[in-house]
Coordinates of C-alpha atoms (C1' of nucleotides) in Angstrom, one line a residue:
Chain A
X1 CA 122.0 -42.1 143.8
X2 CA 118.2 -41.4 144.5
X3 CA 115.9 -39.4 142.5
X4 CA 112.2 -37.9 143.6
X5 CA 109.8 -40.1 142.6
X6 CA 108.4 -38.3 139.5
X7 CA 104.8 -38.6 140.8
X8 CA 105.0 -37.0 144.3
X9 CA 104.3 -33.0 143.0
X10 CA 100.9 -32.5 143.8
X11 CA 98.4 -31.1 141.4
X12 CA 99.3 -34.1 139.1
X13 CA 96.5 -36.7 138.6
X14 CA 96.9 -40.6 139.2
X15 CA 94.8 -43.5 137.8
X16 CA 92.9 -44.3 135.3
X17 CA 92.8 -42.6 132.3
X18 CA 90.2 -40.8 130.6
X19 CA 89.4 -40.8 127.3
X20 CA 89.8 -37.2 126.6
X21 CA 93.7 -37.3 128.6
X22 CA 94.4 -40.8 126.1
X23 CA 93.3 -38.3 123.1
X24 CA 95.2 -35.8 124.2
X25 CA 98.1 -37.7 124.9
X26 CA 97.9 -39.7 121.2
X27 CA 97.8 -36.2 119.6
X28 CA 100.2 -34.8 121.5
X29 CA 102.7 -37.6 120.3
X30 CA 101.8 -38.1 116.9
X31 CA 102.2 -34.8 116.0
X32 CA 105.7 -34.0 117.9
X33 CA 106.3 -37.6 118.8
X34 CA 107.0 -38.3 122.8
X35 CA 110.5 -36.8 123.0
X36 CA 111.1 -36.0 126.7
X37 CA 108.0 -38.0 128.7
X38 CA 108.9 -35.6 131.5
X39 CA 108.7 -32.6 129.2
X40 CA 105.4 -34.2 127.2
X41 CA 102.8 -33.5 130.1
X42 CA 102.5 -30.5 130.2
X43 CA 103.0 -29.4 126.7
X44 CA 100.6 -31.7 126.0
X45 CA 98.1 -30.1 128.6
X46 CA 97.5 -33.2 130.7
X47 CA 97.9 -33.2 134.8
X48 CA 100.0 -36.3 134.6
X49 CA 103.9 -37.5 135.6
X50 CA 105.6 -38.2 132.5
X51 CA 105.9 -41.5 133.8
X52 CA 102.3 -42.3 133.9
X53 CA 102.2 -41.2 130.4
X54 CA 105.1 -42.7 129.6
X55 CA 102.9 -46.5 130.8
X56 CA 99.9 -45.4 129.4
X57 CA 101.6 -44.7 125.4
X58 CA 103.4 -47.7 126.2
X59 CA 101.2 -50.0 127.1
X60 CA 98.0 -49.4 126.0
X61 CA 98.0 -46.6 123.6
X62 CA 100.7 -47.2 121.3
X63 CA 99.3 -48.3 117.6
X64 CA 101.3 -51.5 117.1
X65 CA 99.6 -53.2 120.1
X66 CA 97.8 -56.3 119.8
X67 CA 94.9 -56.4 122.0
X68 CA 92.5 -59.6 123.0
X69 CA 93.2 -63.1 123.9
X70 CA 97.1 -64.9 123.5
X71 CA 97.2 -67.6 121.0
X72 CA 98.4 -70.5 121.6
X73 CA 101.4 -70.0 119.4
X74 CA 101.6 -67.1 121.9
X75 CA 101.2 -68.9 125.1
X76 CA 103.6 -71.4 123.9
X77 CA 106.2 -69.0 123.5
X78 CA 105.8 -67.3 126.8
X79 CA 106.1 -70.6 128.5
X80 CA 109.0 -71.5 126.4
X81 CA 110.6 -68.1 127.4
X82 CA 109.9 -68.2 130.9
X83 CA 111.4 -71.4 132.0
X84 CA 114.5 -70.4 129.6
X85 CA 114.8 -66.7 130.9
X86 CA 112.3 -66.7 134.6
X87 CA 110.3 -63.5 134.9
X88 CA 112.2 -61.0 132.3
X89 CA 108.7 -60.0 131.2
X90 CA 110.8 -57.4 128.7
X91 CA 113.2 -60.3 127.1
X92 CA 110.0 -62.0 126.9
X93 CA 108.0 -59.4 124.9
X94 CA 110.7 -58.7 122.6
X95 CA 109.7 -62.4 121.4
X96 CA 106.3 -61.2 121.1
X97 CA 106.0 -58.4 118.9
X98 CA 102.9 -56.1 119.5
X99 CA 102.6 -57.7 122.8
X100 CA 103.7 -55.6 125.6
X101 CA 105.8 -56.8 129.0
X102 CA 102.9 -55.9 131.0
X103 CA 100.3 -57.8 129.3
X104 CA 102.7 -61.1 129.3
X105 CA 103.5 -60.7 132.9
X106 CA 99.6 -60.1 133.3
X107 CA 99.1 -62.5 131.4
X108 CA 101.4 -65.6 133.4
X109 CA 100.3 -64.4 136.7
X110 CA 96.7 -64.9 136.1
X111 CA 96.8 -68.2 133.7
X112 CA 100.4 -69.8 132.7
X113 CA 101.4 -69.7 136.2
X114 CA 98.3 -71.4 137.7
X115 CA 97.9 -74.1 134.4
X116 CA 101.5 -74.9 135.7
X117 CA 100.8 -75.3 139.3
X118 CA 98.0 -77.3 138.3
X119 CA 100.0 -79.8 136.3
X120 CA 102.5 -80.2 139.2
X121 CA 105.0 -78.0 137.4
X122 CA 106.9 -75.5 139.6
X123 CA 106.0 -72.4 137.5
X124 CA 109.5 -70.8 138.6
X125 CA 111.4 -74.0 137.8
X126 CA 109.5 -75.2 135.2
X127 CA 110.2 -79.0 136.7
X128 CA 107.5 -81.2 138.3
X129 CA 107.6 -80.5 141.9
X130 CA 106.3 -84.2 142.7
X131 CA 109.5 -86.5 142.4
X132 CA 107.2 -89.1 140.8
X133 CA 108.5 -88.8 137.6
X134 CA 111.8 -88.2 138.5
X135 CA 112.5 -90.2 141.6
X136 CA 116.0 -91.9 140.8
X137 CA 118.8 -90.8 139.8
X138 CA 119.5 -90.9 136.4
X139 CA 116.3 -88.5 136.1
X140 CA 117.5 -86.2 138.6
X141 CA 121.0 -86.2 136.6
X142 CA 118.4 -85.8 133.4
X143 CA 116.9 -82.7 135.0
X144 CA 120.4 -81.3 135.8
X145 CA 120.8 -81.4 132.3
X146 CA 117.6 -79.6 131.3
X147 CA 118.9 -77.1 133.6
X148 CA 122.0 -76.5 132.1
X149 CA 120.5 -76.5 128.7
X150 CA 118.3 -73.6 129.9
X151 CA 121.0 -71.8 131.7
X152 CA 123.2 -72.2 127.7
X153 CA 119.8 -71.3 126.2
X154 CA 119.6 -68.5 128.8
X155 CA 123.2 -67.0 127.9
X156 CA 122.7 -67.3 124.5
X157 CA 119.1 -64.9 124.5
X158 CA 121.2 -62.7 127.2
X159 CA 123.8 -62.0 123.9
X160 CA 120.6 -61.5 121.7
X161 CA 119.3 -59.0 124.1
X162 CA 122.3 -57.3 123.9
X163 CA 122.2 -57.2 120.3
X164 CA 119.0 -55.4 120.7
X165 CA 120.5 -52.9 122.5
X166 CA 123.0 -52.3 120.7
X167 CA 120.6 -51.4 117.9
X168 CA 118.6 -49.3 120.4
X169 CA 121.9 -47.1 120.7
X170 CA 123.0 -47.4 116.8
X171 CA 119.1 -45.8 116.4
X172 CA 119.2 -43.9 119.3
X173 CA 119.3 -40.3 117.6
X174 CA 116.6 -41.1 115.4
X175 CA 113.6 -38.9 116.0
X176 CA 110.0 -40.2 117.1
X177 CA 109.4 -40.0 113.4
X178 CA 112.0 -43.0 112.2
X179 CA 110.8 -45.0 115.3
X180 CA 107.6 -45.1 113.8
X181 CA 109.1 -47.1 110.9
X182 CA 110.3 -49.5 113.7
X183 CA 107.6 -51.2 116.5
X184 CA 108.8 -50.5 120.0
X185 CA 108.0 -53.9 120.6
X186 CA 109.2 -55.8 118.1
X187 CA 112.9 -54.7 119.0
X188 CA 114.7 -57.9 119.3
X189 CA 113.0 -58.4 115.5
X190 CA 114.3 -55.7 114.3
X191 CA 117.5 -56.0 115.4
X192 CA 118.0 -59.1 114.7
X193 CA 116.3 -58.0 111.2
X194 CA 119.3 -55.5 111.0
X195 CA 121.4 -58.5 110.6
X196 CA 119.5 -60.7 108.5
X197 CA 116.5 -59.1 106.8
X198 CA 117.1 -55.5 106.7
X199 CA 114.2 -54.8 104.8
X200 CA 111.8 -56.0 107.5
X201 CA 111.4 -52.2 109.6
X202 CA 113.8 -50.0 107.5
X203 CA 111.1 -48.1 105.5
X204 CA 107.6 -46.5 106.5
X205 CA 106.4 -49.3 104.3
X206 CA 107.4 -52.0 106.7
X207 CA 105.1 -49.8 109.3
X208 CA 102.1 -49.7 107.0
X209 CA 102.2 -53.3 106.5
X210 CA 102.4 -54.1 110.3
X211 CA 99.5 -51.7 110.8
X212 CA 97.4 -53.7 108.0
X213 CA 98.3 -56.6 110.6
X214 CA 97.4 -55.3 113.7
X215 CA 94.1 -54.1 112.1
X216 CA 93.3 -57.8 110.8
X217 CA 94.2 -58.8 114.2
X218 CA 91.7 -56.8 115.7
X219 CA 88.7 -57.1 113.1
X220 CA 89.6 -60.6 113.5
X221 CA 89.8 -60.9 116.8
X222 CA 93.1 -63.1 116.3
X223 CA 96.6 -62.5 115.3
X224 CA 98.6 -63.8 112.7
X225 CA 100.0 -66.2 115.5
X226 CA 96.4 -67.8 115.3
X227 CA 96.6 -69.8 111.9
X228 CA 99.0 -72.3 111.5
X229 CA 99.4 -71.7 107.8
X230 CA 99.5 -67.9 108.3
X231 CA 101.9 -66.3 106.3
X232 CA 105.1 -65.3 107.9
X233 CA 106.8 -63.3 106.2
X234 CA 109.3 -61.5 108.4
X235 CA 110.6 -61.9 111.9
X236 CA 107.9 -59.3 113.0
X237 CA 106.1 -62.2 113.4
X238 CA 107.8 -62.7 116.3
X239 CA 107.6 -66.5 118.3
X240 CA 111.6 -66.1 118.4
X241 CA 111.8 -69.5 119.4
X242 CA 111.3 -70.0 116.2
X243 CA 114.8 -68.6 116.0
X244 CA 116.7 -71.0 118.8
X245 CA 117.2 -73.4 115.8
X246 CA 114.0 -75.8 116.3
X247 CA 114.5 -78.8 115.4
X248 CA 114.1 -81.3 112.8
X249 CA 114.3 -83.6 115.9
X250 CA 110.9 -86.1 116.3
X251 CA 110.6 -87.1 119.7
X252 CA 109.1 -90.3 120.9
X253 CA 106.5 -88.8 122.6
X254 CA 102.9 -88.4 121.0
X255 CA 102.9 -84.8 122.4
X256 CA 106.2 -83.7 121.1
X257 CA 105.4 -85.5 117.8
X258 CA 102.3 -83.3 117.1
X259 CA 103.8 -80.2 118.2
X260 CA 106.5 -81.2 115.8
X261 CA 104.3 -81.3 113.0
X262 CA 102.4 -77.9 113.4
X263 CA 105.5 -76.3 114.5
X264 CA 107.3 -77.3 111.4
X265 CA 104.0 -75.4 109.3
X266 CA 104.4 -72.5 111.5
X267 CA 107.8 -71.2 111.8
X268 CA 109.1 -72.3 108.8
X269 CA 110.6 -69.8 106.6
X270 CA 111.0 -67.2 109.6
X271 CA 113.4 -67.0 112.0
X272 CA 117.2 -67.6 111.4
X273 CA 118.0 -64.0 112.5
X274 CA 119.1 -65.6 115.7
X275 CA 120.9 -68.3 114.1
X276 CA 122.9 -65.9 112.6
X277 CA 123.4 -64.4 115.6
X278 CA 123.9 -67.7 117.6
X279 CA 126.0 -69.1 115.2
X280 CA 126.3 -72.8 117.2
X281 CA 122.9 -74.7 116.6
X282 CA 121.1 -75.7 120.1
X283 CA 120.4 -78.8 120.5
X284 CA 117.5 -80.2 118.8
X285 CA 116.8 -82.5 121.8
X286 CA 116.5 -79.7 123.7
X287 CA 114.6 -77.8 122.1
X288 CA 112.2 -80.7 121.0
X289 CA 111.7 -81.5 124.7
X290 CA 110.2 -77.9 125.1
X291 CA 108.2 -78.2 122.5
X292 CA 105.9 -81.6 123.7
X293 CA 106.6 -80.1 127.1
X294 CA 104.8 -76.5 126.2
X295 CA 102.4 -78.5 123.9
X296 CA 101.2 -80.7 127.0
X297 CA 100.3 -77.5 128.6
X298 CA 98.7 -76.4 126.2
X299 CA 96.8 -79.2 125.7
X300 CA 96.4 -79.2 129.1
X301 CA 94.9 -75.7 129.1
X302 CA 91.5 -76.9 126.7
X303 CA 91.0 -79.4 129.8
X304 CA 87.9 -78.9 131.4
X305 CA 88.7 -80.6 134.6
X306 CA 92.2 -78.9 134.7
X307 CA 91.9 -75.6 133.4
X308 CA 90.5 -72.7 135.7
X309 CA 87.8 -72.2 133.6
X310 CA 85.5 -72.7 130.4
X311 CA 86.7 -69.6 129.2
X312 CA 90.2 -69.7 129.2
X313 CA 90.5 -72.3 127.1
X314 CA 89.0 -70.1 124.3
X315 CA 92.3 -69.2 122.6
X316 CA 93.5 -72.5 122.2
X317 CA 91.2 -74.4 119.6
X318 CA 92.0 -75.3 116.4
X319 CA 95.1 -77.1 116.6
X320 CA 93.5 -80.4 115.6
X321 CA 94.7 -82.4 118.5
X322 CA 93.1 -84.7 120.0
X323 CA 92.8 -84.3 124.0
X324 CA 91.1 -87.3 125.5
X325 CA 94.1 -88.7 127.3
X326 CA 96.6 -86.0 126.8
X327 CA 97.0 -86.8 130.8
X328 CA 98.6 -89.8 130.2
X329 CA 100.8 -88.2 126.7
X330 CA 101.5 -85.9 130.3
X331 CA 103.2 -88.8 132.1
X332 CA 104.4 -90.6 129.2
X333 CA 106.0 -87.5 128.4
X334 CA 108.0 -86.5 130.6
X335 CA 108.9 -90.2 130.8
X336 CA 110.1 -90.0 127.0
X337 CA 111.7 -86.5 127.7
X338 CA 113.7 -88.5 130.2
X339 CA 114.9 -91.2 127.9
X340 CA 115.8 -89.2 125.4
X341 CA 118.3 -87.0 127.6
X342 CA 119.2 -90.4 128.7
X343 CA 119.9 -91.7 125.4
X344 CA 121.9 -88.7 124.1
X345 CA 125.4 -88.7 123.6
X346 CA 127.5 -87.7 126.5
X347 CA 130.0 -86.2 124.7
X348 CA 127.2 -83.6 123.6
X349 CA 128.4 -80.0 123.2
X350 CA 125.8 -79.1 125.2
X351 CA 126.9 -81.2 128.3
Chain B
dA1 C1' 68.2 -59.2 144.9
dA2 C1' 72.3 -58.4 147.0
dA3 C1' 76.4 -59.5 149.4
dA4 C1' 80.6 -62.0 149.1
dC5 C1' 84.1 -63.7 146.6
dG6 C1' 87.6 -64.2 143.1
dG7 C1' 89.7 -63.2 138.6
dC8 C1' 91.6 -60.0 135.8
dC9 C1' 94.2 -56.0 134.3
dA10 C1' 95.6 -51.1 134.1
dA11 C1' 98.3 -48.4 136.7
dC12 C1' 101.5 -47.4 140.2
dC13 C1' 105.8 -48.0 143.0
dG14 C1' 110.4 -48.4 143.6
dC15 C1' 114.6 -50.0 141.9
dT16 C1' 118.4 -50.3 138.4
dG17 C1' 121.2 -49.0 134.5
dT18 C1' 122.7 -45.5 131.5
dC19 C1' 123.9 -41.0 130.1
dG20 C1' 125.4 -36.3 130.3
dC21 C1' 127.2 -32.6 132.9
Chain C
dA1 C1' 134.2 -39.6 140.4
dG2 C1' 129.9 -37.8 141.8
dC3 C1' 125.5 -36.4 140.9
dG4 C1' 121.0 -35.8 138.8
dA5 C1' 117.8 -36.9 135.0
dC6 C1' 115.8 -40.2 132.6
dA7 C1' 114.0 -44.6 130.6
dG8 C1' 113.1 -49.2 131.5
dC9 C1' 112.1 -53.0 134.3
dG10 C1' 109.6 -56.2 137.5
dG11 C1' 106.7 -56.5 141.5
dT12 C1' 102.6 -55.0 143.6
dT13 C1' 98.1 -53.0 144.2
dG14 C1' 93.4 -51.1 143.6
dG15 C1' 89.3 -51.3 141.5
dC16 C1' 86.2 -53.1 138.1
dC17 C1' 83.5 -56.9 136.8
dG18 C1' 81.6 -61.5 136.5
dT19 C1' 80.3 -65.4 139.2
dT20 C1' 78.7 -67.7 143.2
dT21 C1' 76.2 -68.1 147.4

DNA sequence: AAAACGGCCAACCGCTGTCGC
DNA sequence: AGCGACAGCGGTTGGCCGTTT
């Protein structure tokens, strides 16, 4: 079953693109919309593949991209996602609205991955890779469980993806025109929306609004993701973790407790499409054991003598938490984390 | 000042899944 | 069923740019 690769005829240009092809190639679309990509090249004039401009409308010039550093709520989510679903960069962005699968996957490579590492957390795991915090064997039998919470966590976004896709199909035959009533990225939300808030992408409205949005985002230089008392009105707003049922769980740990608190601020009132879609609620413990485990990173990310450098921990002030021994809240963590999947009742649903 | 180095990211490559003929 | 076209996905790379030596 092989196929040419689309980039082989000669005469057709490769890398970067010039301002004049990206003006072309955003004219070009907005008036006829992208149709065929392998068709859109030449009608639009450009010496490109359709696949290359295909990437380059996807990734860079499409007008519901968010641009500039990941928040924290941002970074928290792609953590969260990653050691739920590994590297599905596309699952991933669907949780990210305006955020595109290439940015994220950027994005990890070059900082999540390495903060992890740093911390002693396998970054494909997502578990320490020292057994000093889990060296007997009631830990180990703890981590098995955290395992098979992500693999249920995993199964259950695998069903939401496919709810996405069968919303792709059910919109299918709709022309460029209608999908510009719907962000390309923010698929899972409006999917999800279809079932819950159908109000949330259904009109040319709900585009004008997300474009008012993404232009704050840029003048701001931060998205609505920043501001923990931003207003969240629909799922576009994306952190979908929002939607795995999170918790009214409060952990023992410091960490967890904090995150608890800000977490509670911002994804309340968003969010439930999934728990429509996932009927059974996850388990809070679960889910609250992410949370101080993402937050330690975090945290861990604003530390001088941990984090790569000055500058990367630029995206993640403002939470109002105190850092000075988050290392210990690190150990003390994991130990609580521990306990608590210790503590919970065997006869869980989720074990 | 400039060479070396490393981080970052846009873009490419190659594969898979899906659809229509 | 087989094939080709296509879109989408994840891994990789090349080059730009800032920092260090």
């Amino acid at each position: 079953m092989g196929r040419s690769p689309c980039c082989d005829k000669v005469g057709l240009k490769k890398g970067p693109w010039t301002p004049e092809e990206d003006q072309k190639l955003l004219a070009y679309i907005e008036e006829h919309g992208h149709g065929s990509w392998r068709a859109l090249p030449a009608k639009a004039g450009l010496q490109r593949c359709g696949k290359s401009c295909r990437l380059r409308w996807t990734n860079y010039l499409r007008p519901d991209i968010k641009r500039g550093k990941f928040s924290m709520q941002e970074e928290q989510t792609i953590i969260q996602l990653h050691a739920l679903l590994g590297n599905r960069w596309s699952a991933i962005a669907t949780h990210l609205p305006k955020r595109t699968d290439n940015e994220i996957k950027n994005y990890w490579n070059t900082h999540l991955k390495k903060r992890l590492a740093k911390l002693g957390i396998d970054p494909i795991t997502h578990k320490p890779k020292s057994d000093a915090l889990l060296s007997i064997d009631s830990q180990s039998k703890s981590a098995a469980k955290l395992s098979h919470m992500a693999q249920w966590e995993s199964a259950r976004l695998e069903a939401e993806a496919r709810l996405v896709r069968e919303s792709k199909l059910r919109s299918h035959s709709h022309s460029f025109q209608h999908r510009l009533t719907r962000p390309p990225t923010a698929a899972f939300a409006s999917s999800a929306g279809e079932l819950v808030n159908k109000t949330a992408w259904n009109s040319t409205a709900g585009w004008s609004k997300s474009s008012e949005v993404n232009n704050g985002v840029v003048n701001n230089g931060f998205g609505d993701l920043e501001s923990p008392k931003s207003t969240l009105t629909s799922s576009e707003n994306g952190v979908g973790l929002s939607s795995m049922g999170m918790p009214d769980f409060v952990g023992t740990a410091s960490a967890s407790s904090q995150i608890k608190q800000e977490g509670e601020q911002e994804w309340k009132g968003f969010g439930s499409s999934t728990n429509l879609a996932m009927e059974n609620g996850f388990n809070d413990i679960g889910n609250a054991m992410e949370d101080g485990f993402i937050n330690l990173l975090l945290n861990d990310s604003t530390d001088p003598s941990l984090s790569d450098s000055g500058k990367e921990s630029d995206g993640n002030s403002g939470d109002g938490i105190a850092r000075d021994d988050h290392y210990e809240d690190n150990k003390n963590y994991w130990n609580s984390i521990l306990d608590l999947v210790n503590s919970s009742p065997s006869d869980s649903p989720m074990f």
